[in-house]
Coordinates of C-alpha atoms in Angstrom, one line a residue:
Chain A
M1 CA 80.1 86.8 125.9
P2 CA 80.8 90.5 125.5
K3 CA 80.2 92.1 122.1
K4 CA 83.3 92.7 120.1
T5 CA 83.2 96.4 119.3
F6 CA 86.7 97.5 118.3
A7 CA 90.2 96.5 117.1
I8 CA 93.6 97.8 118.0
G9 CA 95.7 99.1 115.1
I10 CA 99.4 99.7 115.5
D11 CA 101.4 101.8 113.0
L12 CA 105.0 100.8 113.7
G13 CA 107.5 103.4 112.3
G14 CA 111.1 104.3 112.7
T15 CA 110.1 107.6 114.2
S16 CA 107.0 106.9 116.2
I17 CA 104.7 104.0 117.2
K18 CA 101.0 105.0 116.8
T19 CA 98.4 102.8 118.4
G20 CA 94.7 103.4 117.9
V21 CA 91.4 102.0 119.1
V22 CA 89.3 101.7 116.0
D23 CA 85.7 100.8 115.7
K24 CA 84.0 98.8 112.9
K25 CA 83.4 101.9 110.8
G26 CA 87.1 102.8 110.7
K27 CA 86.7 105.6 113.3
I28 CA 89.6 106.1 115.7
L29 CA 88.1 106.2 119.2
D30 CA 91.4 106.8 121.0
Q31 CA 95.1 106.9 120.1
I32 CA 98.5 107.1 121.6
S33 CA 101.8 107.9 120.0
V34 CA 105.3 107.2 121.5
D35 CA 108.7 108.0 120.0
S36 CA 110.0 104.8 118.5
K37 CA 113.1 103.3 120.2
A38 CA 114.1 101.9 116.8
S39 CA 117.8 102.3 117.5
K40 CA 117.6 100.2 120.7
G41 CA 116.8 96.9 119.0
P42 CA 113.7 94.7 118.8
P43 CA 113.1 94.0 122.6
S44 CA 112.8 97.7 123.3
V45 CA 110.4 98.3 120.4
I46 CA 108.3 95.3 121.4
Q47 CA 108.2 96.5 124.9
Q48 CA 106.9 99.9 123.6
M49 CA 104.2 98.2 121.5
I50 CA 103.0 96.1 124.5
F51 CA 103.0 99.3 126.6
T52 CA 100.7 101.1 124.2
I53 CA 98.4 98.0 124.0
Q54 CA 98.2 97.8 127.8
H55 CA 97.6 101.5 128.0
M56 CA 94.5 101.1 125.8
F57 CA 93.3 98.0 127.8
G58 CA 93.3 100.2 130.9
K59 CA 90.6 102.3 129.1
Y60 CA 88.8 99.8 126.9
K61 CA 87.8 96.3 127.8
E62 CA 90.1 93.6 126.3
T63 CA 87.1 91.3 126.2
E64 CA 85.5 93.6 123.6
C65 CA 88.5 93.8 121.4
M66 CA 88.5 91.8 118.2
G67 CA 92.3 91.6 117.9
I68 CA 95.4 93.5 117.2
G69 CA 96.7 94.5 113.7
I70 CA 100.2 95.8 113.0
G71 CA 101.5 97.7 110.0
S72 CA 105.3 97.4 109.8
P73 CA 108.1 98.4 107.4
G74 CA 110.3 95.7 106.1
V75 CA 109.6 92.4 104.4
I76 CA 106.7 90.6 106.1
S77 CA 105.8 87.0 106.2
V78 CA 102.1 87.4 106.8
N79 CA 101.4 83.9 107.9
E80 CA 104.0 83.8 110.6
G81 CA 103.7 87.5 111.5
L82 CA 107.4 87.8 110.8
V83 CA 109.1 91.1 110.1
K84 CA 112.5 91.0 108.2
N85 CA 115.1 93.8 108.0
P86 CA 112.9 96.9 108.5
P87 CA 114.9 99.9 107.3
N88 CA 115.9 102.3 110.2
F89 CA 115.5 99.6 112.9
A90 CA 118.8 98.6 114.5
N91 CA 119.8 94.9 115.0
W92 CA 116.6 93.7 113.5
D93 CA 117.1 90.7 111.4
E94 CA 114.0 88.6 111.6
V95 CA 111.5 88.9 114.4
S96 CA 108.0 87.4 114.8
L97 CA 105.9 90.2 116.1
S98 CA 102.9 87.9 116.4
K99 CA 104.8 85.6 118.8
A100 CA 106.3 88.6 120.8
I101 CA 103.0 90.4 121.3
R102 CA 101.1 87.2 122.0
K103 CA 103.0 87.1 125.4
A104 CA 100.9 90.1 126.4
T105 CA 97.5 89.0 125.1
D106 CA 95.5 86.0 123.8
L107 CA 93.8 88.1 121.1
P108 CA 94.4 87.3 117.4
I109 CA 97.4 89.2 115.9
F110 CA 97.9 90.2 112.3
V111 CA 101.0 91.7 110.8
E112 CA 101.2 93.3 107.3
N113 CA 103.5 95.6 105.3
D114 CA 102.9 99.3 106.1
A115 CA 102.2 100.3 102.5
N116 CA 99.7 97.5 102.2
V117 CA 98.1 98.4 105.5
A118 CA 97.5 102.0 104.3
A119 CA 96.1 100.7 101.0
I120 CA 93.6 98.5 103.0
A121 CA 92.6 101.5 105.0
E122 CA 91.9 103.6 101.9
A123 CA 90.1 100.6 100.3
N124 CA 87.7 100.2 103.3
F125 CA 87.2 103.7 104.6
G126 CA 89.0 106.2 102.3
A127 CA 89.5 107.3 98.7
G128 CA 89.3 103.8 97.4
A129 CA 86.0 102.9 99.1
E130 CA 84.1 103.2 95.8
Y131 CA 86.6 101.0 93.8
K132 CA 87.2 97.3 93.7
H133 CA 90.6 97.6 92.2
F134 CA 93.3 100.3 92.6
L135 CA 96.9 100.9 93.1
Y136 CA 97.8 102.7 96.4
V137 CA 101.0 104.8 96.2
I138 CA 102.8 105.9 99.3
W139 CA 104.8 109.0 98.4
G140 CA 106.9 110.2 101.3
T141 CA 110.4 109.4 102.5
G142 CA 110.4 106.7 99.8
V143 CA 107.9 105.6 97.2
G144 CA 106.0 102.4 97.9
G145 CA 102.8 100.7 96.8
G146 CA 100.0 98.3 97.6
I147 CA 97.9 96.7 94.9
I148 CA 94.2 96.2 95.7
V149 CA 92.3 93.7 93.6
D150 CA 88.7 92.8 94.5
K151 CA 89.0 94.9 97.7
K152 CA 91.9 92.7 98.9
I153 CA 95.7 93.2 98.9
Y154 CA 97.4 91.4 95.9
R155 CA 100.7 90.2 97.4
G156 CA 102.0 88.2 94.5
P157 CA 103.6 84.8 94.8
Y158 CA 106.1 85.7 97.6
G159 CA 104.3 88.5 99.3
G160 CA 106.5 91.3 97.9
A161 CA 104.4 92.7 95.0
G162 CA 103.9 96.4 94.6
E163 CA 107.4 97.8 95.0
I164 CA 106.6 100.6 92.6
G165 CA 109.3 102.9 94.0
H166 CA 111.8 100.8 92.2
V167 CA 110.3 101.0 88.8
S168 CA 112.9 102.7 86.7
I169 CA 111.9 105.6 84.3
D170 CA 115.5 105.8 82.9
Y171 CA 118.0 103.0 82.7
N172 CA 120.7 105.6 82.5
G173 CA 119.2 107.6 85.3
P174 CA 120.6 108.5 88.8
V175 CA 121.6 105.6 91.1
C176 CA 118.9 104.7 93.7
N177 CA 119.5 103.5 97.2
C178 CA 118.5 100.0 96.0
G179 CA 121.3 99.9 93.4
N180 CA 119.1 100.2 90.4
H181 CA 119.3 103.3 88.1
G182 CA 116.5 105.8 87.5
C183 CA 114.0 104.4 90.0
I184 CA 111.1 106.8 90.4
E185 CA 112.1 106.9 94.1
A186 CA 115.4 108.4 93.1
Y187 CA 113.6 111.3 91.5
I188 CA 110.7 112.0 93.8
G189 CA 111.5 110.4 97.2
Q190 CA 111.8 112.9 100.0
R191 CA 115.6 113.0 100.2
Y192 CA 116.1 113.2 96.4
L193 CA 113.5 115.8 95.9
S194 CA 115.0 118.0 98.7
Q195 CA 118.4 117.6 97.2
R196 CA 117.3 118.5 93.7
T197 CA 115.5 121.6 95.1
K198 CA 118.7 122.7 96.8
E199 CA 120.7 122.3 93.6
I200 CA 118.1 124.2 91.6
L201 CA 118.0 127.1 94.1
K202 CA 121.8 127.3 94.1
S203 CA 121.9 127.6 90.3
Q204 CA 119.3 130.4 90.2
P205 CA 120.8 133.7 88.8
K206 CA 121.3 136.3 91.5
D207 CA 119.1 138.9 89.9
M208 CA 116.0 136.7 90.1
P209 CA 113.5 137.3 92.9
P210 CA 114.5 134.7 95.6
S211 CA 112.3 131.7 96.1
K212 CA 110.0 131.6 99.2
I213 CA 111.6 128.3 100.0
I214 CA 114.7 130.2 101.0
D215 CA 112.7 132.3 103.4
F216 CA 111.0 129.3 105.0
V217 CA 114.4 127.7 105.8
D218 CA 116.0 131.0 106.9
G219 CA 118.6 130.5 104.1
N220 CA 119.7 127.1 105.4
L221 CA 119.1 124.9 102.3
D222 CA 119.9 121.7 104.3
K223 CA 116.5 122.3 106.0
I224 CA 114.5 121.9 102.8
D225 CA 112.0 119.1 102.9
P226 CA 108.9 118.3 100.7
Y227 CA 106.6 119.9 103.3
I228 CA 108.5 123.2 102.9
I229 CA 108.4 122.9 99.1
S230 CA 104.6 122.3 99.3
M231 CA 104.1 125.3 101.5
A232 CA 106.0 127.5 99.1
A233 CA 104.1 126.1 96.2
E234 CA 100.8 126.9 97.9
Q235 CA 102.0 130.5 98.1
D236 CA 102.5 130.5 94.4
D237 CA 106.3 130.2 94.5
R238 CA 107.4 129.6 90.9
I239 CA 110.3 127.3 91.6
A240 CA 108.4 125.2 94.2
R241 CA 105.6 124.8 91.7
E242 CA 107.9 123.7 88.9
I243 CA 109.6 121.2 91.1
L244 CA 106.4 119.6 92.3
E245 CA 104.8 119.6 88.9
E246 CA 107.9 117.9 87.4
A247 CA 107.8 115.3 90.2
G248 CA 104.1 114.7 89.5
K249 CA 104.8 114.2 85.8
L250 CA 107.6 111.7 86.5
L251 CA 105.5 109.8 88.9
G252 CA 102.8 109.7 86.1
Y253 CA 105.3 108.2 83.7
A254 CA 106.3 105.5 86.2
L255 CA 102.6 104.7 86.7
V256 CA 102.2 104.1 83.0
S257 CA 104.6 101.1 83.2
V258 CA 103.0 99.8 86.4
L259 CA 99.4 100.0 85.2
N260 CA 100.3 98.5 81.8
V261 CA 101.7 95.5 83.7
I262 CA 99.0 95.1 86.4
D263 CA 96.0 96.4 84.4
V264 CA 94.6 98.5 87.2
R265 CA 92.9 101.9 86.4
V266 CA 92.6 103.9 89.6
V267 CA 95.5 105.2 91.6
V268 CA 95.3 106.6 95.1
I269 CA 98.2 108.7 96.3
G270 CA 99.0 108.7 100.0
G271 CA 102.0 109.5 102.2
G272 CA 103.5 112.8 103.3
I273 CA 103.8 114.4 99.9
S274 CA 100.3 113.5 98.9
A275 CA 99.2 116.8 100.4
A276 CA 100.8 118.6 97.4
P277 CA 98.6 121.1 95.6
H278 CA 96.0 120.1 93.1
Y279 CA 98.1 120.9 90.0
V280 CA 100.6 118.2 91.0
Y281 CA 97.8 115.7 90.6
K282 CA 96.8 117.3 87.3
A283 CA 100.4 116.9 86.0
M284 CA 100.5 113.3 87.2
E285 CA 97.2 112.4 85.6
S286 CA 97.9 114.1 82.3
A287 CA 101.3 112.3 82.1
L288 CA 99.6 109.0 82.9
R289 CA 96.7 109.5 80.5
S290 CA 98.9 110.6 77.6
R291 CA 101.1 107.5 77.6
I292 CA 99.1 104.5 79.0
L293 CA 97.8 101.9 76.5
K294 CA 94.9 103.2 74.5
P295 CA 92.0 101.0 75.9
N296 CA 92.7 102.4 79.4
K297 CA 93.2 106.1 78.6
A298 CA 89.6 107.1 79.3
A299 CA 89.3 105.1 82.5
V300 CA 92.4 106.0 84.4
R301 CA 92.1 108.4 87.4
I302 CA 94.3 109.5 90.2
L303 CA 92.9 110.3 93.6
R304 CA 94.2 111.9 96.7
A305 CA 94.2 109.6 99.8
Q306 CA 91.7 110.7 102.5
L307 CA 92.9 109.2 105.7
G308 CA 96.2 111.0 106.1
N309 CA 98.4 110.0 109.0
S310 CA 95.7 107.8 110.4
A311 CA 95.7 105.3 107.5
G312 CA 98.3 103.2 109.2
M313 CA 96.3 102.7 112.4
I314 CA 93.0 102.3 110.6
G315 CA 94.4 99.8 108.1
A316 CA 96.2 97.8 110.8
A317 CA 92.9 97.5 112.7
S318 CA 91.2 96.5 109.5
L319 CA 93.5 93.5 109.2
V320 CA 91.5 92.1 112.2
M321 CA 88.0 92.9 110.9
Chain B
M1 CA 80.5 57.3 76.2
P2 CA 83.8 57.4 74.3
K3 CA 86.9 58.3 76.2
K4 CA 88.0 61.9 75.7
T5 CA 91.6 61.6 74.5
F6 CA 92.6 64.9 72.9
A7 CA 91.8 68.6 72.5
I8 CA 92.1 70.9 69.5
G9 CA 94.4 73.9 69.9
I10 CA 94.2 76.8 67.4
D11 CA 97.0 79.4 67.2
L12 CA 95.3 82.3 65.4
G13 CA 97.9 84.7 63.9
G14 CA 98.0 87.5 61.4
T15 CA 100.2 85.4 59.1
S16 CA 99.0 81.8 59.7
I17 CA 96.3 79.8 61.5
K18 CA 97.8 76.7 63.1
T19 CA 95.5 74.0 64.3
G20 CA 96.7 71.0 66.2
V21 CA 95.4 67.8 67.7
V22 CA 97.0 67.7 71.2
D23 CA 96.9 64.8 73.7
K24 CA 96.8 65.1 77.4
K25 CA 100.6 65.1 77.7
G26 CA 100.9 68.1 75.5
K27 CA 102.0 66.1 72.5
I28 CA 100.9 67.3 69.0
L29 CA 99.4 64.2 67.3
D30 CA 98.6 66.1 64.1
Q31 CA 98.6 69.7 62.8
I32 CA 97.6 71.8 59.9
S33 CA 98.6 75.4 59.0
V34 CA 96.8 77.7 56.6
D35 CA 97.7 81.3 55.5
S36 CA 95.6 83.6 57.5
K37 CA 93.1 85.7 55.5
A38 CA 93.4 88.4 58.1
S39 CA 92.9 91.2 55.6
K40 CA 89.6 89.8 54.4
G41 CA 87.7 90.4 57.7
P42 CA 86.3 88.2 60.5
P43 CA 83.9 86.0 58.4
S44 CA 86.8 84.8 56.2
V45 CA 89.0 84.1 59.2
I46 CA 86.3 82.3 61.1
Q47 CA 85.5 80.2 58.0
Q48 CA 89.2 79.2 57.9
M49 CA 89.2 78.2 61.5
I50 CA 86.1 76.1 61.0
F51 CA 87.7 74.5 58.0
T52 CA 90.8 73.4 60.0
I53 CA 88.6 72.0 62.8
Q54 CA 86.5 70.0 60.3
H55 CA 89.6 68.8 58.6
M56 CA 90.8 67.3 61.9
F57 CA 87.4 65.8 62.7
G58 CA 87.7 64.0 59.3
K59 CA 90.7 62.2 60.9
Y60 CA 90.0 62.2 64.6
K61 CA 86.6 61.4 66.2
E62 CA 84.8 64.5 67.4
T63 CA 83.3 62.4 70.2
E64 CA 86.7 61.9 71.7
C65 CA 87.6 65.6 71.6
M66 CA 87.5 67.4 75.0
G67 CA 87.0 70.8 73.3
I68 CA 88.6 73.6 71.3
G69 CA 91.0 76.2 72.6
I70 CA 92.0 79.3 70.7
G71 CA 94.9 81.6 71.3
S72 CA 94.3 85.0 69.7
P73 CA 96.0 88.4 69.5
G74 CA 94.0 91.4 70.7
V75 CA 92.2 92.1 73.9
I76 CA 90.2 89.1 75.0
S77 CA 87.2 88.8 77.3
V78 CA 87.7 85.3 78.4
N79 CA 84.2 84.7 79.7
E80 CA 82.4 85.6 76.5
G81 CA 85.2 84.4 74.2
L82 CA 85.3 87.9 72.8
V83 CA 88.3 89.1 70.7
K84 CA 88.7 92.9 70.4
N85 CA 90.8 94.8 67.9
P86 CA 93.5 92.2 67.1
P87 CA 96.4 94.1 65.4
N88 CA 96.9 93.2 61.7
F89 CA 93.3 91.9 61.3
A90 CA 91.1 94.1 59.1
N91 CA 87.6 95.3 60.0
W92 CA 87.8 93.5 63.3
D93 CA 86.2 95.5 66.1
E94 CA 84.7 93.0 68.5
V95 CA 84.0 89.3 67.6
S96 CA 82.9 86.5 69.8
L97 CA 84.9 83.6 68.5
S98 CA 83.2 81.2 70.9
K99 CA 79.8 82.0 69.4
A100 CA 81.1 81.9 65.8
I101 CA 82.9 78.5 66.2
R102 CA 80.0 77.0 68.2
K103 CA 78.0 77.0 64.9
A104 CA 80.3 74.3 63.8
T105 CA 80.5 72.1 66.9
D106 CA 78.8 71.6 70.3
L107 CA 82.2 71.1 72.0
P108 CA 83.3 73.6 74.8
I109 CA 85.3 76.5 73.4
F110 CA 87.9 78.6 75.2
V111 CA 89.5 81.8 74.0
E112 CA 92.6 83.4 75.5
N113 CA 95.2 86.0 74.6
D114 CA 98.1 84.5 72.5
A115 CA 100.9 85.5 75.0
N116 CA 98.9 83.9 77.8
V117 CA 98.3 80.8 75.8
A118 CA 102.0 80.3 75.1
A119 CA 102.7 81.0 78.8
I120 CA 100.3 78.2 79.8
A121 CA 101.9 75.8 77.3
E122 CA 105.4 76.5 78.9
A123 CA 103.9 76.2 82.4
N124 CA 102.4 72.8 81.7
F125 CA 104.8 71.2 79.3
G126 CA 107.8 73.4 78.8
A127 CA 110.5 75.5 80.5
G128 CA 108.1 76.5 83.3
A129 CA 107.0 73.0 84.2
E130 CA 109.2 73.0 87.3
Y131 CA 108.0 76.4 88.5
K132 CA 104.8 77.5 90.2
H133 CA 105.3 81.1 89.3
F134 CA 107.0 82.8 86.4
L135 CA 106.8 85.6 83.9
Y136 CA 106.6 84.4 80.3
V137 CA 108.0 86.9 77.8
I138 CA 107.2 86.7 74.1
W139 CA 110.0 88.4 72.2
G140 CA 109.2 88.6 68.5
T141 CA 107.4 91.1 66.3
G142 CA 106.5 92.9 69.5
V143 CA 107.2 92.1 73.1
G144 CA 104.4 90.7 75.3
G145 CA 104.0 88.7 78.4
G146 CA 101.9 86.4 80.5
I147 CA 102.2 86.1 84.3
I148 CA 101.9 82.7 85.8
V149 CA 101.1 82.5 89.5
D150 CA 100.3 79.1 91.1
K151 CA 100.5 77.5 87.7
K152 CA 97.6 79.7 86.4
I153 CA 97.5 82.9 84.3
Y154 CA 97.2 86.0 86.4
R155 CA 95.0 88.3 84.4
G156 CA 94.6 91.2 86.7
P157 CA 91.2 92.8 87.4
Y158 CA 90.3 93.5 83.8
G159 CA 92.1 90.6 82.0
G160 CA 94.9 92.8 80.5
A161 CA 97.7 92.2 82.9
G162 CA 101.2 91.4 81.6
E163 CA 101.7 94.0 78.8
I164 CA 105.4 94.1 79.6
G165 CA 106.3 95.3 76.0
H166 CA 105.0 98.7 77.1
V167 CA 107.1 99.1 80.2
S168 CA 109.3 102.1 79.5
I169 CA 113.0 102.1 80.2
D170 CA 113.5 105.7 79.3
Y171 CA 110.8 108.4 79.6
N172 CA 112.7 110.4 77.0
G173 CA 113.2 107.4 74.8
P174 CA 112.0 106.7 71.2
V175 CA 108.3 106.9 70.6
C176 CA 106.6 103.4 70.6
N177 CA 103.7 102.3 68.3
C178 CA 101.5 102.6 71.4
G179 CA 102.3 106.4 71.9
N180 CA 104.4 106.0 75.0
H181 CA 108.1 106.8 75.0
G182 CA 111.0 104.4 75.6
C183 CA 108.9 101.2 75.7
I184 CA 111.1 98.1 75.7
E185 CA 109.2 97.0 72.5
A186 CA 110.5 100.2 70.9
Y187 CA 114.1 99.0 71.4
I188 CA 113.9 95.3 70.9
G189 CA 110.7 94.5 68.9
Q190 CA 111.4 93.0 65.5
R191 CA 110.9 96.2 63.5
Y192 CA 112.8 98.4 65.8
L193 CA 115.7 96.0 66.1
S194 CA 116.0 95.6 62.3
Q195 CA 115.8 99.3 61.9
R196 CA 118.5 100.0 64.4
T197 CA 120.8 97.3 62.9
K198 CA 120.4 99.0 59.5
E199 CA 121.4 102.3 60.9
I200 CA 124.4 100.9 62.7
L201 CA 125.5 99.1 59.5
K202 CA 125.2 102.3 57.5
S203 CA 127.3 104.2 60.0
Q204 CA 130.2 101.7 60.0
P205 CA 133.5 103.2 58.6
K206 CA 134.2 101.9 55.1
D207 CA 137.6 100.4 56.1
M208 CA 136.1 98.0 58.6
P209 CA 135.5 94.4 57.5
P210 CA 131.9 94.2 56.4
S211 CA 129.3 92.5 58.7
K212 CA 128.0 89.1 57.7
I213 CA 124.5 90.5 58.0
I214 CA 125.2 92.4 54.7
D215 CA 126.1 89.1 53.0
F216 CA 123.0 87.4 54.2
V217 CA 120.7 90.1 52.8
D218 CA 122.7 90.5 49.5
G219 CA 123.4 94.1 50.4
N220 CA 119.7 95.0 50.7
L221 CA 119.5 96.3 54.2
D222 CA 115.7 96.4 54.1
K223 CA 115.7 92.6 54.2
I224 CA 117.3 92.6 57.7
D225 CA 115.2 90.8 60.3
P226 CA 116.1 89.4 63.8
Y227 CA 116.5 85.9 62.3
I228 CA 119.3 87.1 60.0
I229 CA 120.9 89.0 62.9
S230 CA 120.8 85.8 65.0
M231 CA 122.3 83.8 62.1
A232 CA 125.2 86.3 61.8
A233 CA 125.7 86.3 65.5
E234 CA 126.0 82.6 65.6
Q235 CA 128.8 82.9 63.0
D236 CA 130.6 85.3 65.5
D237 CA 129.7 88.5 63.6
R238 CA 130.8 91.3 65.9
I239 CA 128.1 93.8 65.0
A240 CA 125.3 91.2 65.2
R241 CA 126.6 90.1 68.6
E242 CA 126.8 93.6 69.9
I243 CA 123.3 94.4 68.8
L244 CA 121.8 91.3 70.4
E245 CA 123.7 91.6 73.6
E246 CA 122.6 95.2 73.9
A247 CA 119.0 94.1 73.3
G248 CA 119.3 91.4 75.9
K249 CA 120.7 93.9 78.4
L250 CA 117.8 96.4 77.8
L251 CA 115.2 93.6 78.2
G252 CA 117.0 92.7 81.4
Y253 CA 116.5 96.3 82.6
A254 CA 112.9 96.3 81.7
L255 CA 112.4 93.0 83.6
V256 CA 113.9 94.7 86.8
S257 CA 110.9 97.1 86.9
V258 CA 108.4 94.3 86.1
L259 CA 109.7 91.8 88.7
N260 CA 109.9 94.5 91.4
V261 CA 106.2 95.1 90.9
I262 CA 104.9 91.6 90.5
D263 CA 107.5 89.8 92.7
V264 CA 108.1 86.9 90.4
R265 CA 111.6 85.4 90.2
V266 CA 111.7 83.2 87.1
V267 CA 111.4 84.5 83.5
V268 CA 110.8 82.3 80.5
I269 CA 111.7 83.8 77.1
G270 CA 109.7 82.7 74.1
G271 CA 108.8 84.1 70.7
G272 CA 110.8 84.3 67.5
I273 CA 113.9 86.0 68.9
S274 CA 114.2 83.6 71.8
A275 CA 116.4 81.4 69.6
A276 CA 119.2 84.0 70.1
P277 CA 122.6 82.7 71.2
H278 CA 123.3 81.9 74.8
Y279 CA 125.3 85.1 75.5
V280 CA 122.1 87.1 74.9
Y281 CA 120.6 85.3 77.8
K282 CA 123.7 85.9 79.9
A283 CA 123.5 89.7 79.1
M284 CA 119.8 89.7 80.1
E285 CA 120.3 87.8 83.3
S286 CA 123.3 89.8 84.4
A287 CA 121.4 93.1 83.8
L288 CA 118.4 91.8 85.7
R289 CA 120.5 90.4 88.6
S290 CA 122.6 93.6 89.0
R291 CA 119.6 95.8 89.4
I292 CA 116.7 93.9 90.9
L293 CA 115.8 94.5 94.6
K294 CA 118.4 92.8 96.9
P295 CA 116.2 90.0 98.5
N296 CA 115.5 88.6 95.0
K297 CA 119.0 88.9 93.5
A298 CA 120.1 85.3 94.2
A299 CA 116.8 83.7 93.1
V300 CA 116.2 85.3 89.7
R301 CA 116.7 83.2 86.6
I302 CA 116.0 83.5 82.9
L303 CA 115.2 80.4 80.9
R304 CA 114.7 79.8 77.2
A305 CA 111.2 78.6 76.2
Q306 CA 111.1 75.0 75.1
L307 CA 108.1 74.6 72.9
G308 CA 109.0 77.0 70.0
N309 CA 106.3 77.6 67.4
S310 CA 104.1 74.9 68.9
A311 CA 103.5 76.7 72.2
G312 CA 100.5 78.4 70.7
M313 CA 98.7 75.2 69.7
I314 CA 99.7 73.3 72.8
G315 CA 98.7 76.2 75.1
A316 CA 95.4 76.7 73.3
A317 CA 94.6 73.0 73.7
S318 CA 95.6 73.2 77.4
L319 CA 92.8 75.8 77.9
V320 CA 90.4 72.9 77.5
M321 CA 92.3 70.4 79.7

């Protein structure tokens, strides 16, 4: 029997499907990315996933593959490999990805929520490798989370634990996409953050030196996104810095409530906005430390995720290992 | 060998120590309550606990006792039976209650946090008996919680999970005893609720009919406590009703954040203020349902605890069973 040397990890997203061949040390040996046909419905997306798998089996022996792991948005029933209502995917009610992919291979298939998958990657091979317990926060388009306890995902009784983006920091705050008020996602999620930046820039007095953000988007404020804000912040733009520091502080406040409830002490920040400058982390950590329950003040720490965009593939492959 | 028929459950509090003989069905066969010498330091308190145990062994055979369970305030290390810094107990740094009580008996001894103990009681014999998973909320002097998953306490990695009183509903809100801002305890804990009632009563226009609360305390507003407010509310006092409904609504908002993180759907409310009228529960449940994440809207429910003041003794005894 051939030795099993790798697993395939698929990071299923509304924009792209990234499929990687990952060895036992979490190293990506090969990868392919295709634009996701999320708007075309489940059969097209499944066809794409199978294509990327077969592409890899043209280069790596299927007999040496341990199995296939998939990280997906939406609500996941881990046992049945079921994906429910992933946002940004059209006509997708409830689909068993395990069943669908099994038509193409006899290998074991595992499906898990995308935030949880990234958390597992950081737990095994990234910023969380030294810690048994931590909260992984994905800070990007939205804000999500995965709770790692004893090196494993804590899913809660129904598999949905860790929705930290919908922890409210102000019950009279702005309305979130989810219907709640003052969710941390409604302050620091990509869309909200860009919107607020636009408003702040518009309200600046004309005689102030213009923000670098305006240069970066050629004056078109609709083009603002957190990456642009980060770039401006790195060039010491005052407004960009203030916006990101404020966002970090607010995330720190949300984390106080979360950690007081789940009693975890280490937080790993991943997702697109986690590349923000160091002082954003400082603002976050000082907000958290100043308000968390006393016995935990000294022990809390916030770390930057280490695996970047590859966390999805690596974590998905880890599901198999 | 004699048949083991009962356990002893001790509810250790800053005001009283309640010790009960509890059978396997959660029925209290006998009980004794003594005023707690909390201000005299650990040796006095331990002496009192041993006294109540010996009192019971004068009436019930020690050989038929399964063991002794203790519910205590403070941070508990369950494995060592250690109680750290219980609020309202003088000179109490870190004391192993297991070790101290073991001098008086060879029976097995179990120590657990008081909110967790009450949660266990409701899980086994009370409002939570039908549910595998729920959040127990103790609403009284402070606000605390115990998370029940698969009929067992979920302690989190360090044993401190469930501090829901220190979930903030407004990061700019009033300062809580713990140092954080806008904790739900800082709105609806006994002291804060009484204080706010006092302020509201003082600010009422003179030509309004006076609130029944003022009658109940003979005009001395310093005597207001949640029990008085509840009594007035039951007699349809408008101000009392508004205050309690508002408190219920705010607790509902705090629960949104908590349930979004831990993915539990049933909440059991215990503690002194849980005796509040039905409409307080309605306010709580409608606040929770209106704002929780969509997939859980239909399933959430809030129940009144059933074991009242006995939950501590029954739950403590359950630790043994």
